[in-house]
Amino acid sequence: MASPQPRIGVVTYPGSQDDRDALWALAALDAEAVFVWHAERELPDVDAVVLPGGFSYGDYLRCGAIAGFSPATAAVREFADARGLVLGICNGFQILCETGLLPGALLRNESLRFVCRDVSLIVERDDLPFTRRCTAGRRLVLPVKHGDGRYLPPPDLDPEQIVLRYVDNPNGSVGGIAGVCNEVGNVMGLMPHPEHAVDPLLGSDDGALLLASFVDAAREQVLATI
Amino acid sequence: MRATVLVRPKPEILDPQGDAVGSALGHLGFEVRDARVGKVIDLDVEAADEATAKAAVEQMCERLLANPLIESYEVEIVG
């Protein structure tokens, strides 16, 4: 029997811009990816959800703040509370922090400059649904492109929740933190863009390690229901 | 009823925007020890009296206008 194809929802907010790349990358990694419009009150039948990068609601007030109150975000919260897999990339990470699904906040880059380049990262956790195809300590090269990526953890952040760190901190994040997960480990956010790095033609395919781990985990959700 | 909300980065939060403004003021010859940049939000709210308006605006701050991890807020009812 062929392995089942997981269905992954990619939420499109007004101002999302990486939703298409996320959809393309997930499809390239053998998932069925579907768009979810921000005004939807219920998620379609999906095994995992991606909140993509971009500038939802023009980044007004604070990045991700207004998207945190979208109907689709409320549905994502319910999905996450039921231990559904949720991955937030860049603006998606900012939205997850604003909603409280992930700890901490993302602030203006220390340099006040928009950074747009490839960065090296170190994988801290390899036991998560998002990182299982990596080994801890492995380096990944992924692009970043953000003006508000300085991660500030809450004072009581459990170090176990740190998933990725920058080798050369591009934005002044505390502890060089590039990605974190929630306590349970079913929700993760990161500033770098794995969906822009799934083909060697794009300079790196390291993003495929993260996204394929995520697709594997979503597939297990399907198998669990058969 | 009109309300003004002042949102400030908390003192312990690094504020590179404030630093840039402070250093630009220094270039202009002003002696500025510290500068911090926040934001002002003016609201016109429906409320029976000042106390009700203030309570409502404080709720708005808690839920949306300020992020308690990084910002403090001050509500002023201007009548």
PDB file of C-alpha atoms in Angstrom:
ATOM      1  CA  MET A   1       0.000   0.000   0.000  1.00  0.00           C
ATOM      2  CA  ALA A   2       1.313   3.441  -0.888  1.00  0.00           C
ATOM      3  CA  SER A   3       1.920   5.627   2.141  1.00  0.00           C
ATOM      4  CA  PRO A   4      -1.017   7.980   2.666  1.00  0.00           C
ATOM      5  CA  GLN A   5      -0.671  11.593   1.624  1.00  0.00           C
ATOM      6  CA  PRO A   6      -1.221  13.956   4.561  1.00  0.00           C
ATOM      7  CA  ARG A   7      -3.339  17.050   4.061  1.00  0.00           C
ATOM      8  CA  ILE A   8      -1.768  20.270   5.305  1.00  0.00           C
ATOM      9  CA  GLY A   9      -3.554  23.621   5.501  1.00  0.00           C
ATOM     10  CA  VAL A  10      -1.700  26.864   4.726  1.00  0.00           C
ATOM     11  CA  VAL A  11      -3.502  29.901   6.123  1.00  0.00           C
ATOM     12  CA  THR A  12      -3.646  32.956   3.858  1.00  0.00           C
ATOM     13  CA  TYR A  13      -4.114  36.278   5.655  1.00  0.00           C
ATOM     14  CA  PRO A  14      -4.453  39.601   3.881  1.00  0.00           C
ATOM     15  CA  GLY A  15      -0.777  40.429   3.382  1.00  0.00           C
ATOM     16  CA  SER A  16       0.585  36.866   3.514  1.00  0.00           C
ATOM     17  CA  GLN A  17       3.154  36.447   0.777  1.00  0.00           C
ATOM     18  CA  ASP A  18       4.869  33.121   1.344  1.00  0.00           C
ATOM     19  CA  ASP A  19       1.699  31.040   1.336  1.00  0.00           C
ATOM     20  CA  ARG A  20       2.250  29.945  -2.275  1.00  0.00           C
ATOM     21  CA  ASP A  21       5.859  28.926  -1.645  1.00  0.00           C
ATOM     22  CA  ALA A  22       4.752  26.970   1.424  1.00  0.00           C
ATOM     23  CA  LEU A  23       2.056  25.238  -0.621  1.00  0.00           C
ATOM     24  CA  TRP A  24       4.558  24.441  -3.390  1.00  0.00           C
ATOM     25  CA  ALA A  25       7.223  23.154  -0.970  1.00  0.00           C
ATOM     26  CA  LEU A  26       4.781  20.900   0.893  1.00  0.00           C
ATOM     27  CA  ALA A  27       3.475  19.499  -2.399  1.00  0.00           C
ATOM     28  CA  ALA A  28       7.071  18.878  -3.541  1.00  0.00           C
ATOM     29  CA  LEU A  29       7.520  16.870  -0.318  1.00  0.00           C
ATOM     30  CA  ASP A  30       4.495  14.751  -1.157  1.00  0.00           C
ATOM     31  CA  ALA A  31       1.831  16.364   0.996  1.00  0.00           C
ATOM     32  CA  GLU A  32      -1.516  17.560  -0.257  1.00  0.00           C
ATOM     33  CA  ALA A  33      -1.414  21.234   0.667  1.00  0.00           C
ATOM     34  CA  VAL A  34      -4.543  23.382   0.684  1.00  0.00           C
ATOM     35  CA  PHE A  35      -5.079  27.090   1.256  1.00  0.00           C
ATOM     36  CA  VAL A  36      -7.232  28.186   4.183  1.00  0.00           C
ATOM     37  CA  TRP A  37      -8.621  31.704   3.896  1.00  0.00           C
ATOM     38  CA  HIS A  38      -8.250  33.831   7.059  1.00  0.00           C
ATOM     39  CA  ALA A  39     -12.013  34.461   7.295  1.00  0.00           C
ATOM     40  CA  GLU A  40     -12.827  30.746   7.647  1.00  0.00           C
ATOM     41  CA  ARG A  41     -14.169  29.935  11.099  1.00  0.00           C
ATOM     42  CA  GLU A  42     -13.379  26.240  10.754  1.00  0.00           C
ATOM     43  CA  LEU A  43     -10.363  24.474   9.355  1.00  0.00           C
ATOM     44  CA  PRO A  44     -10.965  21.951   6.592  1.00  0.00           C
ATOM     45  CA  ASP A  45     -10.086  18.345   7.387  1.00  0.00           C
ATOM     46  CA  VAL A  46      -6.306  18.716   7.732  1.00  0.00           C
ATOM     47  CA  ASP A  47      -3.538  16.813   9.510  1.00  0.00           C
ATOM     48  CA  ALA A  48      -1.327  19.855  10.118  1.00  0.00           C
ATOM     49  CA  VAL A  49      -1.333  23.620   9.613  1.00  0.00           C
ATOM     50  CA  VAL A  50       1.258  26.159   8.416  1.00  0.00           C
ATOM     51  CA  LEU A  51       1.050  29.879   9.181  1.00  0.00           C
ATOM     52  CA  PRO A  52       3.183  31.385   6.401  1.00  0.00           C
ATOM     53  CA  GLY A  53       5.414  34.421   6.147  1.00  0.00           C
ATOM     54  CA  GLY A  54       4.440  37.865   4.946  1.00  0.00           C
ATOM     55  CA  PHE A  55       3.014  41.016   6.414  1.00  0.00           C
ATOM     56  CA  SER A  56      -0.452  40.072   7.636  1.00  0.00           C
ATOM     57  CA  TYR A  57      -2.681  43.124   8.015  1.00  0.00           C
ATOM     58  CA  GLY A  58       0.237  45.300   6.989  1.00  0.00           C
ATOM     59  CA  ASP A  59       2.031  44.461  10.265  1.00  0.00           C
ATOM     60  CA  TYR A  60      -0.039  47.273  11.798  1.00  0.00           C
ATOM     61  CA  LEU A  61       0.208  47.838  15.564  1.00  0.00           C
ATOM     62  CA  ARG A  62       2.682  44.971  16.087  1.00  0.00           C
ATOM     63  CA  CYS A  63       3.684  42.209  13.665  1.00  0.00           C
ATOM     64  CA  GLY A  64       1.118  39.420  13.899  1.00  0.00           C
ATOM     65  CA  ALA A  65      -1.067  41.222  16.448  1.00  0.00           C
ATOM     66  CA  ILE A  66      -4.137  41.688  14.286  1.00  0.00           C
ATOM     67  CA  ALA A  67      -3.882  38.301  12.567  1.00  0.00           C
ATOM     68  CA  GLY A  68      -4.066  36.844  16.074  1.00  0.00           C
ATOM     69  CA  PHE A  69      -7.759  37.768  16.058  1.00  0.00           C
ATOM     70  CA  SER A  70      -8.649  36.337  12.626  1.00  0.00           C
ATOM     71  CA  PRO A  71     -11.396  33.700  12.617  1.00  0.00           C
ATOM     72  CA  ALA A  72      -8.970  31.182  11.089  1.00  0.00           C
ATOM     73  CA  THR A  73      -6.471  31.849  13.888  1.00  0.00           C
ATOM     74  CA  ALA A  74      -9.128  30.955  16.469  1.00  0.00           C
ATOM     75  CA  ALA A  75      -9.635  27.677  14.590  1.00  0.00           C
ATOM     76  CA  VAL A  76      -5.861  27.102  14.558  1.00  0.00           C
ATOM     77  CA  ARG A  77      -5.777  27.659  18.309  1.00  0.00           C
ATOM     78  CA  GLU A  78      -8.431  24.963  18.826  1.00  0.00           C
ATOM     79  CA  PHE A  79      -6.491  22.660  16.495  1.00  0.00           C
ATOM     80  CA  ALA A  80      -3.271  23.286  18.462  1.00  0.00           C
ATOM     81  CA  ASP A  81      -5.033  22.786  21.804  1.00  0.00           C
ATOM     82  CA  ALA A  82      -6.131  19.364  20.533  1.00  0.00           C
ATOM     83  CA  ARG A  83      -2.427  18.622  19.863  1.00  0.00           C
ATOM     84  CA  GLY A  84      -2.623  19.302  16.133  1.00  0.00           C
ATOM     85  CA  LEU A  85       0.687  20.119  14.437  1.00  0.00           C
ATOM     86  CA  VAL A  86       1.185  23.826  13.751  1.00  0.00           C
ATOM     87  CA  LEU A  87       4.240  25.419  12.127  1.00  0.00           C
ATOM     88  CA  GLY A  88       4.632  29.202  11.983  1.00  0.00           C
ATOM     89  CA  ILE A  89       7.234  30.643   9.615  1.00  0.00           C
ATOM     90  CA  CYS A  90       8.440  34.254  10.006  1.00  0.00           C
ATOM     91  CA  ASN A  91       5.191  36.269  10.190  1.00  0.00           C
ATOM     92  CA  GLY A  92       3.509  32.989  11.187  1.00  0.00           C
ATOM     93  CA  PHE A  93       5.951  32.767  14.120  1.00  0.00           C
ATOM     94  CA  GLN A  94       5.081  36.349  15.080  1.00  0.00           C
ATOM     95  CA  ILE A  95       1.360  35.475  14.968  1.00  0.00           C
ATOM     96  CA  LEU A  96       1.884  32.398  17.178  1.00  0.00           C
ATOM     97  CA  CYS A  97       3.759  34.516  19.741  1.00  0.00           C
ATOM     98  CA  GLU A  98       1.069  37.201  19.691  1.00  0.00           C
ATOM     99  CA  THR A  99      -1.670  34.632  20.297  1.00  0.00           C
ATOM    100  CA  GLY A 100       0.277  33.067  23.159  1.00  0.00           C
ATOM    101  CA  LEU A 101       0.511  29.681  21.410  1.00  0.00           C
ATOM    102  CA  LEU A 102       4.281  30.187  21.596  1.00  0.00           C
ATOM    103  CA  PRO A 103       6.201  31.993  24.337  1.00  0.00           C
ATOM    104  CA  GLY A 104       7.988  35.300  23.832  1.00  0.00           C
ATOM    105  CA  ALA A 105       7.811  38.183  21.388  1.00  0.00           C
ATOM    106  CA  LEU A 106       9.536  39.320  18.188  1.00  0.00           C
ATOM    107  CA  LEU A 107      10.846  42.863  18.108  1.00  0.00           C
ATOM    108  CA  ARG A 108      12.491  45.204  15.599  1.00  0.00           C
ATOM    109  CA  ASN A 109      15.935  43.948  14.525  1.00  0.00           C
ATOM    110  CA  GLU A 110      18.654  45.397  16.709  1.00  0.00           C
ATOM    111  CA  SER A 111      20.328  46.919  13.613  1.00  0.00           C
ATOM    112  CA  LEU A 112      16.994  48.521  12.562  1.00  0.00           C
ATOM    113  CA  ARG A 113      17.786  47.039   9.120  1.00  0.00           C
ATOM    114  CA  PHE A 114      15.742  44.535   7.186  1.00  0.00           C
ATOM    115  CA  VAL A 115      17.921  41.433   6.840  1.00  0.00           C
ATOM    116  CA  CYS A 116      17.630  39.309   3.713  1.00  0.00           C
ATOM    117  CA  ARG A 117      20.279  36.615   3.351  1.00  0.00           C
ATOM    118  CA  ASP A 118      21.160  33.004   4.030  1.00  0.00           C
ATOM    119  CA  VAL A 119      22.053  32.205   7.637  1.00  0.00           C
ATOM    120  CA  SER A 120      23.532  29.163   9.354  1.00  0.00           C
ATOM    121  CA  LEU A 121      21.534  27.583  12.130  1.00  0.00           C
ATOM    122  CA  ILE A 122      22.207  24.887  14.701  1.00  0.00           C
ATOM    123  CA  VAL A 123      19.533  22.316  15.417  1.00  0.00           C
ATOM    124  CA  GLU A 124      19.059  22.031  19.192  1.00  0.00           C
ATOM    125  CA  ARG A 125      16.236  19.479  19.253  1.00  0.00           C
ATOM    126  CA  ASP A 126      15.947  16.494  16.934  1.00  0.00           C
ATOM    127  CA  ASP A 127      13.063  14.746  18.674  1.00  0.00           C
ATOM    128  CA  LEU A 128      10.278  17.034  17.498  1.00  0.00           C
ATOM    129  CA  PRO A 129       7.765  16.485  14.695  1.00  0.00           C
ATOM    130  CA  PHE A 130       9.511  19.398  12.945  1.00  0.00           C
ATOM    131  CA  THR A 131      13.111  18.220  13.250  1.00  0.00           C
ATOM    132  CA  ARG A 132      13.142  14.416  13.294  1.00  0.00           C
ATOM    133  CA  ARG A 133      15.052  14.145  10.039  1.00  0.00           C
ATOM    134  CA  CYS A 134      17.898  16.199  11.560  1.00  0.00           C
ATOM    135  CA  THR A 135      20.364  15.312  14.265  1.00  0.00           C
ATOM    136  CA  ALA A 136      21.012  17.692  17.151  1.00  0.00           C
ATOM    137  CA  GLY A 137      24.059  19.850  16.500  1.00  0.00           C
ATOM    138  CA  ARG A 138      23.580  19.710  12.744  1.00  0.00           C
ATOM    139  CA  ARG A 139      23.977  22.945  10.820  1.00  0.00           C
ATOM    140  CA  LEU A 140      21.303  24.106   8.404  1.00  0.00           C
ATOM    141  CA  VAL A 141      21.525  26.949   5.896  1.00  0.00           C
ATOM    142  CA  LEU A 142      18.228  28.768   5.394  1.00  0.00           C
ATOM    143  CA  PRO A 143      17.295  32.249   4.184  1.00  0.00           C
ATOM    144  CA  VAL A 144      15.944  34.925   6.524  1.00  0.00           C
ATOM    145  CA  LYS A 145      14.096  38.052   5.348  1.00  0.00           C
ATOM    146  CA  HIS A 146      12.633  40.133   8.116  1.00  0.00           C
ATOM    147  CA  GLY A 147      12.721  43.499   9.844  1.00  0.00           C
ATOM    148  CA  ASP A 148      11.229  42.288  13.125  1.00  0.00           C
ATOM    149  CA  GLY A 149      12.983  39.082  14.052  1.00  0.00           C
ATOM    150  CA  ARG A 150      14.645  39.866  17.378  1.00  0.00           C
ATOM    151  CA  TYR A 151      13.322  37.106  19.609  1.00  0.00           C
ATOM    152  CA  LEU A 152      12.760  37.964  23.242  1.00  0.00           C
ATOM    153  CA  PRO A 153      11.974  34.921  25.367  1.00  0.00           C
ATOM    154  CA  PRO A 154       9.868  35.205  28.515  1.00  0.00           C
ATOM    155  CA  PRO A 155      12.035  35.118  31.682  1.00  0.00           C
ATOM    156  CA  ASP A 156      10.857  31.584  32.481  1.00  0.00           C
ATOM    157  CA  LEU A 157      11.459  29.982  29.056  1.00  0.00           C
ATOM    158  CA  ASP A 158      12.407  26.324  29.426  1.00  0.00           C
ATOM    159  CA  PRO A 159      15.678  25.881  27.454  1.00  0.00           C
ATOM    160  CA  GLU A 160      14.174  22.632  26.137  1.00  0.00           C
ATOM    161  CA  GLN A 161      11.821  24.764  24.053  1.00  0.00           C
ATOM    162  CA  ILE A 162      14.685  26.196  22.001  1.00  0.00           C
ATOM    163  CA  VAL A 163      14.717  24.340  18.678  1.00  0.00           C
ATOM    164  CA  LEU A 164      17.080  26.388  16.468  1.00  0.00           C
ATOM    165  CA  ARG A 165      19.824  28.932  17.117  1.00  0.00           C
ATOM    166  CA  TYR A 166      21.652  31.241  14.744  1.00  0.00           C
ATOM    167  CA  VAL A 167      25.385  30.692  14.312  1.00  0.00           C
ATOM    168  CA  ASP A 168      25.831  34.420  13.554  1.00  0.00           C
ATOM    169  CA  ASN A 169      22.930  36.296  15.104  1.00  0.00           C
ATOM    170  CA  PRO A 170      21.406  38.449  12.316  1.00  0.00           C
ATOM    171  CA  ASN A 171      18.869  40.383  14.393  1.00  0.00           C
ATOM    172  CA  GLY A 172      19.919  40.547  18.042  1.00  0.00           C
ATOM    173  CA  SER A 173      17.696  37.682  19.227  1.00  0.00           C
ATOM    174  CA  VAL A 174      18.335  36.831  22.875  1.00  0.00           C
ATOM    175  CA  GLY A 175      20.525  33.717  23.037  1.00  0.00           C
ATOM    176  CA  GLY A 176      20.631  33.646  19.234  1.00  0.00           C
ATOM    177  CA  ILE A 177      17.255  31.910  19.305  1.00  0.00           C
ATOM    178  CA  ALA A 178      15.835  31.373  15.796  1.00  0.00           C
ATOM    179  CA  GLY A 179      13.042  28.911  16.546  1.00  0.00           C
ATOM    180  CA  VAL A 180      11.069  27.673  19.563  1.00  0.00           C
ATOM    181  CA  CYS A 181       8.335  25.166  20.312  1.00  0.00           C
ATOM    182  CA  ASN A 182       5.559  25.053  22.892  1.00  0.00           C
ATOM    183  CA  GLU A 183       5.813  22.868  26.000  1.00  0.00           C
ATOM    184  CA  VAL A 184       3.998  19.931  24.417  1.00  0.00           C
ATOM    185  CA  GLY A 185       6.080  20.125  21.223  1.00  0.00           C
ATOM    186  CA  ASN A 186       3.219  20.241  18.685  1.00  0.00           C
ATOM    187  CA  VAL A 187       3.594  23.943  17.846  1.00  0.00           C
ATOM    188  CA  MET A 188       6.796  25.464  16.468  1.00  0.00           C
ATOM    189  CA  GLY A 189       7.768  28.831  15.088  1.00  0.00           C
ATOM    190  CA  LEU A 190      10.934  30.015  13.362  1.00  0.00           C
ATOM    191  CA  MET A 191      12.082  33.188  11.616  1.00  0.00           C
ATOM    192  CA  PRO A 192      14.121  31.515   8.792  1.00  0.00           C
ATOM    193  CA  HIS A 193      12.244  30.197   5.759  1.00  0.00           C
ATOM    194  CA  PRO A 194      12.473  26.436   5.163  1.00  0.00           C
ATOM    195  CA  GLU A 195       9.902  26.721   2.345  1.00  0.00           C
ATOM    196  CA  HIS A 196      12.382  28.800   0.316  1.00  0.00           C
ATOM    197  CA  ALA A 197      15.051  26.112   0.655  1.00  0.00           C
ATOM    198  CA  VAL A 198      13.691  22.792  -0.582  1.00  0.00           C
ATOM    199  CA  ASP A 199      15.566  22.622  -3.872  1.00  0.00           C
ATOM    200  CA  PRO A 200      19.346  22.859  -4.417  1.00  0.00           C
ATOM    201  CA  LEU A 201      18.610  25.247  -7.319  1.00  0.00           C
ATOM    202  CA  LEU A 202      17.508  27.774  -4.691  1.00  0.00           C
ATOM    203  CA  GLY A 203      20.884  27.661  -2.942  1.00  0.00           C
ATOM    204  CA  SER A 204      20.003  25.173  -0.222  1.00  0.00           C
ATOM    205  CA  ASP A 205      17.651  22.274   0.303  1.00  0.00           C
ATOM    206  CA  ASP A 206      18.132  22.172   4.084  1.00  0.00           C
ATOM    207  CA  GLY A 207      14.596  23.463   4.524  1.00  0.00           C
ATOM    208  CA  ALA A 208      13.375  20.135   3.198  1.00  0.00           C
ATOM    209  CA  LEU A 209      14.789  18.415   6.311  1.00  0.00           C
ATOM    210  CA  LEU A 210      12.457  20.442   8.521  1.00  0.00           C
ATOM    211  CA  LEU A 211       9.443  20.366   6.221  1.00  0.00           C
ATOM    212  CA  ALA A 212       9.816  16.656   5.401  1.00  0.00           C
ATOM    213  CA  SER A 213       9.960  15.928   9.156  1.00  0.00           C
ATOM    214  CA  PHE A 214       6.726  17.904   9.463  1.00  0.00           C
ATOM    215  CA  VAL A 215       5.127  16.035   6.533  1.00  0.00           C
ATOM    216  CA  ASP A 216       6.227  12.681   8.080  1.00  0.00           C
ATOM    217  CA  ALA A 217       4.593  13.670  11.366  1.00  0.00           C
ATOM    218  CA  ALA A 218       1.415  14.756   9.570  1.00  0.00           C
ATOM    219  CA  ARG A 219       1.386  11.394   7.745  1.00  0.00           C
ATOM    220  CA  GLU A 220       1.556   9.617  11.109  1.00  0.00           C
ATOM    221  CA  GLN A 221      -1.584  11.512  12.079  1.00  0.00           C
ATOM    222  CA  VAL A 222      -3.304  10.020   9.029  1.00  0.00           C
ATOM    223  CA  LEU A 223      -2.048   6.513   9.839  1.00  0.00           C
ATOM    224  CA  ALA A 224      -3.281   6.887  13.410  1.00  0.00           C
ATOM    225  CA  THR A 225      -6.816   7.446  12.165  1.00  0.00           C
ATOM    226  CA  ILE A 226      -6.927   4.532   9.688  1.00  0.00           C
TER     227      ILE A 226
ATOM    228  CA  MET B   1     -15.713  59.797  25.254  1.00  0.00           C
ATOM    229  CA  ARG B   2     -12.179  60.410  24.054  1.00  0.00           C
ATOM    230  CA  ALA B   3      -9.266  58.417  25.401  1.00  0.00           C
ATOM    231  CA  THR B   4      -5.543  58.507  24.770  1.00  0.00           C
ATOM    232  CA  VAL B   5      -3.401  55.424  25.206  1.00  0.00           C
ATOM    233  CA  LEU B   6       0.364  55.708  25.599  1.00  0.00           C
ATOM    234  CA  VAL B   7       2.236  52.497  24.830  1.00  0.00           C
ATOM    235  CA  ARG B   8       5.885  52.357  25.843  1.00  0.00           C
ATOM    236  CA  PRO B   9       8.603  49.734  25.503  1.00  0.00           C
ATOM    237  CA  LYS B  10       9.280  48.422  29.014  1.00  0.00           C
ATOM    238  CA  PRO B  11      12.432  49.846  30.593  1.00  0.00           C
ATOM    239  CA  GLU B  12      14.314  46.545  30.387  1.00  0.00           C
ATOM    240  CA  ILE B  13      13.558  46.123  26.663  1.00  0.00           C
ATOM    241  CA  LEU B  14      16.278  47.168  24.230  1.00  0.00           C
ATOM    242  CA  ASP B  15      14.858  49.978  22.060  1.00  0.00           C
ATOM    243  CA  PRO B  16      17.136  50.468  19.031  1.00  0.00           C
ATOM    244  CA  GLN B  17      14.681  52.994  17.580  1.00  0.00           C
ATOM    245  CA  GLY B  18      15.006  55.126  20.719  1.00  0.00           C
ATOM    246  CA  ASP B  19      18.791  54.774  20.563  1.00  0.00           C
ATOM    247  CA  ALA B  20      18.803  55.953  16.932  1.00  0.00           C
ATOM    248  CA  VAL B  21      16.609  58.944  17.790  1.00  0.00           C
ATOM    249  CA  GLY B  22      18.789  59.778  20.809  1.00  0.00           C
ATOM    250  CA  SER B  23      21.962  59.646  18.745  1.00  0.00           C
ATOM    251  CA  ALA B  24      20.393  61.807  15.973  1.00  0.00           C
ATOM    252  CA  LEU B  25      19.458  64.391  18.589  1.00  0.00           C
ATOM    253  CA  GLY B  26      23.061  64.253  19.784  1.00  0.00           C
ATOM    254  CA  HIS B  27      24.223  65.002  16.219  1.00  0.00           C
ATOM    255  CA  LEU B  28      21.968  68.079  16.277  1.00  0.00           C
ATOM    256  CA  GLY B  29      23.794  69.296  19.348  1.00  0.00           C
ATOM    257  CA  PHE B  30      21.196  68.391  21.967  1.00  0.00           C
ATOM    258  CA  GLU B  31      22.385  66.696  25.101  1.00  0.00           C
ATOM    259  CA  VAL B  32      20.103  63.693  25.410  1.00  0.00           C
ATOM    260  CA  ARG B  33      20.931  60.991  27.925  1.00  0.00           C
ATOM    261  CA  ASP B  34      18.266  58.560  26.818  1.00  0.00           C
ATOM    262  CA  ALA B  35      15.445  58.357  24.274  1.00  0.00           C
ATOM    263  CA  ARG B  36      12.689  55.771  24.056  1.00  0.00           C
ATOM    264  CA  VAL B  37      10.092  55.526  21.298  1.00  0.00           C
ATOM    265  CA  GLY B  38       6.564  54.302  21.984  1.00  0.00           C
ATOM    266  CA  LYS B  39       3.218  55.052  20.391  1.00  0.00           C
ATOM    267  CA  VAL B  40       0.048  57.053  20.992  1.00  0.00           C
ATOM    268  CA  ILE B  41      -3.400  55.655  20.205  1.00  0.00           C
ATOM    269  CA  ASP B  42      -6.360  58.075  20.297  1.00  0.00           C
ATOM    270  CA  LEU B  43      -9.773  56.502  20.696  1.00  0.00           C
ATOM    271  CA  ASP B  44     -13.345  57.702  20.714  1.00  0.00           C
ATOM    272  CA  VAL B  45     -15.310  55.214  22.812  1.00  0.00           C
ATOM    273  CA  GLU B  46     -18.969  54.771  23.634  1.00  0.00           C
ATOM    274  CA  ALA B  47     -19.276  54.830  27.448  1.00  0.00           C
ATOM    275  CA  ALA B  48     -21.694  56.169  30.094  1.00  0.00           C
ATOM    276  CA  ASP B  49     -19.002  57.667  32.299  1.00  0.00           C
ATOM    277  CA  GLU B  50     -15.285  58.093  32.695  1.00  0.00           C
ATOM    278  CA  ALA B  51     -14.748  55.029  34.884  1.00  0.00           C
ATOM    279  CA  THR B  52     -16.537  52.744  32.417  1.00  0.00           C
ATOM    280  CA  ALA B  53     -14.543  54.211  29.527  1.00  0.00           C
ATOM    281  CA  LYS B  54     -11.275  53.715  31.370  1.00  0.00           C
ATOM    282  CA  ALA B  55     -12.104  50.119  32.261  1.00  0.00           C
ATOM    283  CA  ALA B  56     -13.016  49.379  28.635  1.00  0.00           C
ATOM    284  CA  VAL B  57      -9.835  50.952  27.248  1.00  0.00           C
ATOM    285  CA  GLU B  58      -7.729  49.048  29.775  1.00  0.00           C
ATOM    286  CA  GLN B  59      -9.319  45.848  28.493  1.00  0.00           C
ATOM    287  CA  MET B  60      -8.410  46.913  24.947  1.00  0.00           C
ATOM    288  CA  CYS B  61      -4.807  47.419  26.047  1.00  0.00           C
ATOM    289  CA  GLU B  62      -4.635  44.025  27.727  1.00  0.00           C
ATOM    290  CA  ARG B  63      -6.118  42.210  24.751  1.00  0.00           C
ATOM    291  CA  LEU B  64      -4.682  44.023  21.749  1.00  0.00           C
ATOM    292  CA  LEU B  65      -3.167  47.487  22.043  1.00  0.00           C
ATOM    293  CA  ALA B  66      -0.125  46.515  24.122  1.00  0.00           C
ATOM    294  CA  ASN B  67       1.883  43.308  24.419  1.00  0.00           C
ATOM    295  CA  PRO B  68       2.386  42.890  28.184  1.00  0.00           C
ATOM    296  CA  LEU B  69       5.673  41.047  27.723  1.00  0.00           C
ATOM    297  CA  ILE B  70       7.381  44.004  26.076  1.00  0.00           C
ATOM    298  CA  GLU B  71       5.201  47.077  26.583  1.00  0.00           C
ATOM    299  CA  SER B  72       3.563  49.086  29.346  1.00  0.00           C
ATOM    300  CA  TYR B  73       0.534  51.276  28.789  1.00  0.00           C
ATOM    301  CA  GLU B  74      -1.133  54.291  30.302  1.00  0.00           C
ATOM    302  CA  VAL B  75      -4.748  55.293  29.711  1.00  0.00           C
ATOM    303  CA  GLU B  76      -5.906  58.843  29.910  1.00  0.00           C
ATOM    304  CA  ILE B  77      -9.574  59.848  29.511  1.00  0.00           C
ATOM    305  CA  VAL B  78      -9.607  63.266  27.924  1.00  0.00           C
ATOM    306  CA  GLY B  79     -13.375  63.802  28.106  1.00  0.00           C
TER     307      GLY B  79
END
